[in-house]
Short mmCIF file of C-alpha atoms in Angstrom, two decimals:
data_model
loop_
_atom_site.label_atom_id
_atom_site.label_comp_id
_atom_site.label_asym_id
_atom_site.label_seq_id
_atom_site.Cartn_x
_atom_site.Cartn_y
_atom_site.Cartn_z
CA MET A 846 0.00 0.00 0.00
CA SER A 847 1.43 3.36 -0.97
CA PRO A 848 1.86 6.07 1.68
CA THR A 849 -0.64 8.31 -0.13
CA SER A 850 -3.40 5.77 0.48
CA THR A 851 -3.75 7.04 4.03
CA ARG A 852 -4.21 10.63 2.93
CA THR A 853 -7.73 11.98 2.99
CA ALA A 854 -7.16 14.81 0.53
CA SER A 855 -5.84 13.06 -2.57
CA GLY A 856 -7.58 11.34 -5.45
CA PRO A 857 -11.34 11.25 -4.88
CA GLY A 858 -10.64 12.92 -1.53
CA ARG A 859 -9.66 16.04 -3.42
CA LEU A 860 -13.18 16.20 -4.83
CA LEU A 861 -14.71 15.45 -1.42
CA VAL A 862 -12.79 18.34 0.15
CA ALA A 863 -13.80 20.64 -2.72
CA VAL A 864 -17.50 19.85 -2.33
CA TYR A 865 -17.17 20.21 1.45
CA ALA A 866 -15.54 23.60 0.92
CA VAL A 867 -18.38 24.78 -1.32
CA LEU A 868 -20.98 23.65 1.23
CA ALA A 869 -19.00 25.24 4.08
CA LEU A 870 -18.79 28.48 2.12
CA ALA A 871 -22.50 28.47 1.26
CA ALA A 872 -23.59 27.61 4.81
CA THR A 873 -21.22 30.15 6.39
CA ALA A 874 -22.17 32.98 4.06
CA ARG A 875 -25.89 32.33 4.43
CA SER A 876 -25.87 31.94 8.20
CA THR A 877 -23.73 35.06 8.59
CA VAL A 878 -26.38 37.08 6.76
CA GLN A 879 -29.16 35.40 8.77
CA VAL A 880 -27.54 35.87 12.18
CA LEU A 881 -26.51 39.47 11.53
CA ARG A 882 -29.82 40.53 10.02
CA ASP A 883 -32.71 38.39 11.30
CA LEU A 884 -31.51 36.54 14.42
CA ASP A 885 -34.59 37.50 16.47
CA GLU A 886 -36.95 36.06 13.82
CA ALA A 887 -35.85 32.46 14.36
CA PRO A 888 -33.02 32.25 16.89
CA LEU A 889 -32.96 28.43 17.14
CA ALA A 890 -32.94 27.90 13.37
CA TYR A 891 -30.32 30.57 12.69
CA LEU A 892 -27.98 29.59 15.53
CA LEU A 893 -28.28 25.99 14.37
CA SER A 894 -27.35 27.13 10.85
CA ALA A 895 -24.31 28.93 12.24
CA GLY A 896 -23.28 25.85 14.23
CA ALA A 897 -23.74 23.61 11.20
CA ALA A 898 -21.67 26.00 9.10
CA ALA A 899 -18.87 25.84 11.66
CA VAL A 900 -18.94 22.03 11.58
CA TYR A 901 -18.64 22.07 7.78
CA VAL A 902 -15.64 24.39 8.02
CA VAL A 903 -14.00 22.07 10.56
CA ALA A 904 -14.73 19.00 8.40
CA THR A 905 -13.31 20.71 5.30
CA VAL A 906 -10.08 21.69 7.05
CA ALA A 907 -9.73 18.32 8.80
CA LEU A 908 -10.19 16.36 5.57
CA ALA A 909 -7.82 18.66 3.70
CA LYS A 910 -5.14 18.41 6.37
CA GLY A 911 -5.63 14.72 7.08
CA TRP A 912 -6.67 15.21 10.72
CA ARG A 913 -8.51 11.94 10.77
CA SER A 914 -9.99 11.97 14.28
CA VAL A 915 -11.24 15.55 13.93
CA ALA A 916 -12.73 14.63 10.56
CA TRP A 917 -14.45 11.57 12.05
CA VAL A 918 -16.08 13.70 14.75
CA ALA A 919 -17.11 16.53 12.42
CA VAL A 920 -18.54 14.25 9.73
CA SER A 921 -20.37 12.16 12.34
CA VAL A 922 -21.90 15.32 13.84
CA GLU A 923 -23.10 16.28 10.35
CA MET A 924 -24.61 12.84 9.80
CA VAL A 925 -26.48 12.96 13.12
CA GLY A 926 -27.42 16.61 12.61
CA VAL A 927 -28.93 16.21 9.16
CA VAL A 928 -30.90 13.12 10.21
CA VAL A 929 -32.17 14.54 13.53
CA VAL A 930 -32.93 18.04 12.25
CA GLY A 931 -34.34 16.61 9.03
CA ALA A 932 -36.71 14.40 11.00
CA LEU A 933 -37.64 17.17 13.48
CA SER A 934 -38.30 19.65 10.69
CA THR A 935 -40.65 17.11 9.14
CA VAL A 936 -42.63 16.13 12.27
CA ALA A 937 -42.40 19.46 14.14
CA PRO A 938 -41.96 22.20 11.54
CA GLU A 939 -42.88 24.88 14.13
CA LEU A 940 -39.44 24.34 15.71
CA PHE A 941 -37.80 25.65 12.55
CA PRO A 942 -39.89 28.49 11.13
CA GLU A 943 -36.97 29.38 8.87
CA ALA A 944 -35.04 26.85 6.84
CA THR A 945 -31.65 25.66 8.06
CA VAL A 946 -29.02 23.82 6.09
CA TRP A 947 -30.29 20.56 7.63
CA SER A 948 -34.06 21.19 7.31
CA GLY A 949 -35.89 18.62 5.22
CA PHE A 950 -32.72 16.48 5.20
CA GLY A 951 -30.87 19.24 3.34
CA SER A 952 -33.45 19.63 0.58
CA GLY A 953 -32.62 23.34 0.29
CA TYR A 954 -29.10 22.37 -0.75
CA GLY A 955 -30.02 19.60 -3.17
CA TYR A 956 -29.66 16.95 -0.42
CA VAL A 957 -25.90 17.49 -0.55
CA PRO A 958 -25.87 17.81 3.30
CA LEU A 959 -27.37 14.30 3.51
CA VAL A 960 -25.12 12.63 0.92
CA LEU A 961 -21.85 14.29 1.89
CA PRO A 962 -21.42 12.89 5.43
CA VAL A 963 -22.15 9.39 4.10
CA LEU A 964 -19.44 9.81 1.47
CA GLY A 965 -17.19 11.37 4.10
CA LEU A 966 -17.55 8.41 6.47
CA VAL A 967 -17.02 5.91 3.65
CA TRP A 968 -13.95 7.80 2.50
CA LEU A 969 -12.48 8.07 6.01
CA ARG A 970 -12.92 4.34 6.42
CA ARG A 971 -11.41 3.54 3.02
CA THR A 972 -8.37 5.72 3.61
CA ALA A 973 -7.81 4.45 7.16
CA PRO A 974 -4.43 2.88 7.88
CA LEU A 975 -4.93 -0.89 7.99
CA ASP A 976 -4.37 -1.28 11.73
CA THR A 977 -6.87 1.38 12.69
CA VAL A 978 -9.86 0.32 10.62
CA PRO A 979 -12.73 0.09 13.11
CA GLU A 980 -14.82 -3.04 13.32
CA GLY A 981 -18.02 -3.20 11.32
CA MET B 1059 -38.00 42.07 -14.14
CA GLN B 1060 -35.16 44.40 -13.43
CA PRO B 1061 -35.20 47.08 -10.77
CA ARG B 1062 -35.74 50.47 -12.34
CA LEU B 1063 -33.32 53.33 -12.11
CA ASP B 1064 -34.02 55.81 -9.36
CA ALA B 1065 -36.80 57.93 -10.76
CA SER B 1066 -36.88 60.55 -8.03
CA PRO B 1067 -37.09 64.13 -9.35
CA ARG B 1068 -33.67 65.03 -7.96
CA ALA B 1069 -31.93 62.20 -9.80
CA VAL B 1070 -30.26 63.44 -12.93
CA PRO B 1071 -30.31 60.46 -15.27
CA SER B 1072 -26.92 60.11 -16.84
CA VAL B 1073 -26.20 57.79 -19.69
CA THR B 1074 -23.66 55.69 -17.73
CA PRO B 1075 -26.08 53.97 -15.32
CA ARG B 1076 -28.41 53.18 -18.19
CA ILE B 1077 -25.61 51.46 -20.08
CA LEU B 1078 -24.62 49.55 -16.93
CA ASP B 1079 -28.25 48.57 -16.38
CA ALA B 1080 -28.55 47.27 -19.94
CA VAL B 1081 -25.26 45.39 -19.54
CA TRP B 1082 -26.12 43.65 -16.26
CA THR B 1083 -28.16 40.67 -17.44
CA PRO B 1084 -26.16 39.94 -20.63
CA LEU B 1085 -22.98 40.10 -18.53
CA ALA B 1086 -24.39 37.56 -16.04
CA LEU B 1087 -25.42 35.27 -18.90
CA THR B 1088 -21.94 35.63 -20.41
CA VAL B 1089 -20.44 34.53 -17.09
CA VAL B 1090 -22.77 31.51 -17.05
CA ALA B 1091 -21.77 30.57 -20.61
CA ALA B 1092 -18.06 31.01 -19.88
CA ALA B 1093 -18.27 29.03 -16.64
CA LEU B 1094 -20.17 26.22 -18.37
CA ALA B 1095 -17.52 26.19 -21.12
CA VAL B 1096 -14.76 25.80 -18.52
CA GLY B 1097 -16.87 23.10 -16.83
CA THR B 1098 -17.45 21.22 -20.08
CA TRP B 1099 -13.74 21.26 -20.84
CA ALA B 1100 -13.02 19.94 -17.33
CA ALA B 1101 -15.68 17.24 -17.69
CA TRP B 1102 -14.17 16.20 -21.02
CA ARG B 1103 -10.72 15.87 -19.48
CA ALA B 1104 -12.09 14.06 -16.42
CA ALA B 1105 -13.86 11.58 -18.69
CA ARG B 1106 -10.56 10.96 -20.49
CA ASP B 1107 -8.71 10.47 -17.19
CA GLN B 1108 -6.65 13.64 -17.60
CA PRO B 1109 -5.71 16.28 -15.00
CA VAL B 1110 -6.20 20.04 -15.25
CA ILE B 1111 -3.68 21.78 -17.50
CA LEU B 1112 -2.42 25.37 -17.54
CA ARG B 1113 -4.62 26.38 -20.47
CA GLN B 1114 -7.70 25.49 -18.39
CA LEU B 1115 -6.46 27.74 -15.61
CA ILE B 1116 -6.15 30.57 -18.15
CA ALA B 1117 -9.75 29.91 -19.22
CA ALA B 1118 -10.83 29.96 -15.57
CA GLY B 1119 -8.91 33.25 -15.28
CA VAL B 1120 -11.09 34.71 -18.05
CA VAL B 1121 -14.22 33.75 -16.07
CA GLU B 1122 -12.66 35.30 -12.97
CA ALA B 1123 -11.97 38.53 -14.88
CA LEU B 1124 -15.63 38.62 -15.97
CA LEU B 1125 -16.65 38.22 -12.31
CA VAL B 1126 -14.46 41.18 -11.33
CA VAL B 1127 -16.05 43.24 -14.10
CA GLN B 1128 -19.47 42.18 -12.82
CA LEU B 1129 -18.64 43.34 -9.29
CA LEU B 1130 -17.45 46.70 -10.66
CA VAL B 1131 -20.62 47.07 -12.75
CA GLY B 1132 -22.68 46.18 -9.66
CA ILE B 1133 -20.86 48.87 -7.65
CA GLY B 1134 -21.39 51.37 -10.47
CA LEU B 1135 -25.11 50.58 -10.57
CA ALA B 1136 -25.40 50.86 -6.80
CA LEU B 1137 -23.70 54.27 -6.87
CA ALA B 1138 -26.23 55.29 -9.53
CA GLY B 1139 -29.07 54.16 -7.26
CA THR B 1140 -29.94 50.76 -8.76
CA THR B 1141 -29.31 47.65 -6.73
CA ALA B 1142 -30.94 44.41 -5.64
CA PRO B 1143 -33.70 44.62 -3.00
CA ASP B 1144 -31.88 42.18 -0.70
CA GLY B 1145 -28.54 43.96 -0.39
CA PRO B 1146 -26.62 41.67 2.02
CA THR B 1147 -27.47 38.55 0.01
CA PHE B 1148 -26.66 40.23 -3.31
CA TRP B 1149 -23.26 41.55 -2.22
CA GLY B 1150 -22.58 38.31 -0.39
CA TYR B 1151 -22.99 36.37 -3.62
CA LEU B 1152 -21.03 38.87 -5.74
CA VAL B 1153 -18.04 38.73 -3.38
CA THR B 1154 -18.24 35.01 -2.52
CA THR B 1155 -18.22 33.95 -6.15
CA LEU B 1156 -14.81 35.64 -6.61
CA PHE B 1157 -13.13 33.13 -4.29
CA ILE B 1158 -14.36 29.91 -5.85
CA LEU B 1159 -12.27 29.59 -9.00
CA PRO B 1160 -8.90 30.75 -7.59
CA VAL B 1161 -9.15 28.46 -4.57
CA ALA B 1162 -10.49 25.54 -6.61
CA ALA B 1163 -7.86 26.02 -9.31
CA ALA B 1164 -5.04 25.94 -6.78
CA TRP B 1165 -6.59 22.94 -5.04
CA ALA B 1166 -7.16 21.11 -8.34
CA PHE B 1167 -3.76 21.86 -9.86
CA ALA B 1168 -1.93 20.27 -6.92
CA GLU B 1169 -3.59 16.96 -7.78
CA ARG B 1170 -2.16 15.33 -10.88
CA SER B 1171 -5.03 12.93 -11.54
CA ARG B 1172 -8.44 13.06 -13.17
CA TRP B 1173 -9.85 14.22 -9.83
CA SER B 1174 -8.34 17.64 -10.42
CA SER B 1175 -10.56 17.92 -13.49
CA VAL B 1176 -13.62 16.90 -11.45
CA VAL B 1177 -12.76 19.59 -8.86
CA LEU B 1178 -12.57 22.24 -11.58
CA LEU B 1179 -15.88 20.98 -12.99
CA VAL B 1180 -17.57 21.36 -9.59
CA ALA B 1181 -16.11 24.85 -9.17
CA ALA B 1182 -17.31 25.94 -12.63
CA LEU B 1183 -20.81 24.60 -11.97
CA THR B 1184 -20.83 26.42 -8.62
CA VAL B 1185 -19.94 29.70 -10.31
CA ALA B 1186 -22.67 29.15 -12.91
CA PHE B 1187 -25.22 28.32 -10.20
CA LEU B 1188 -24.25 31.43 -8.22
CA GLN B 1189 -24.94 33.53 -11.32
CA TYR B 1190 -28.41 32.02 -11.45
CA ARG B 1191 -28.91 33.01 -7.81
CA ILE B 1192 -27.46 36.47 -8.46
CA LEU B 1193 -29.99 37.02 -11.26
CA GLN B 1194 -32.80 35.79 -8.97
CA VAL B 1195 -31.75 38.11 -6.12
CA TRP B 1196 -31.34 40.97 -8.60
CA ALA B 1197 -34.94 40.46 -9.72
CA GLY B 1198 -36.06 40.40 -6.08
CA ALA B 1199 -36.75 36.68 -5.83
#
């Protein structure tokens, strides 16, 4: 196995980081406008958007730099976030009067927020050094 | 529907804002066409298992130059009193879009595999999509 096989940012990983960066940029820019301008309209939704944006930034940097454990945590948080918020926004829409990046399982972003953490987890597992591949 | 020029009695209509106003939408469509051309080229090279080459970066540079021109035209229009209803979103898009191609090009060029071409493709599609959003926000959508 070549040394580059443990790197998270090469080959298909380069694309993964690029798509993560675009999503991080979109989520950060949008939530910045929302928090600065309309925070009192939907504080929970907009603070959640800001938190999600921060997680995307962390995931992008971690994947680009090869910080595997940080990337695992960030991508897992995204996976849980998009599933939980997606479900909540479906059964209790009054919680999120304004759309967040995770509302409707990321439908406002073409479901990229739902697909990306899955790809991220798969990629982290595939690039893991042999002795650290988790069970399952 | 484009926002009209400021029609208040005190405004002295000069010919420059009217030219800028007429240029706005064609310029945005030109950016879309140029970005899609760069994206098509990248897709072609990705399909043939080839990395990004310098000539593609020059093409991306042309798109970037158009984006700078667009920002300047947007500033000129704003100074003349015409701008999008949702200012923060509009300026956010106009400035954000400037970062995509340079960062993506640098990121793609460091990878000497087909994946560099896929990265450039994604960046070009993102720029084209942002133009679509910019036109929507400009029209007040």
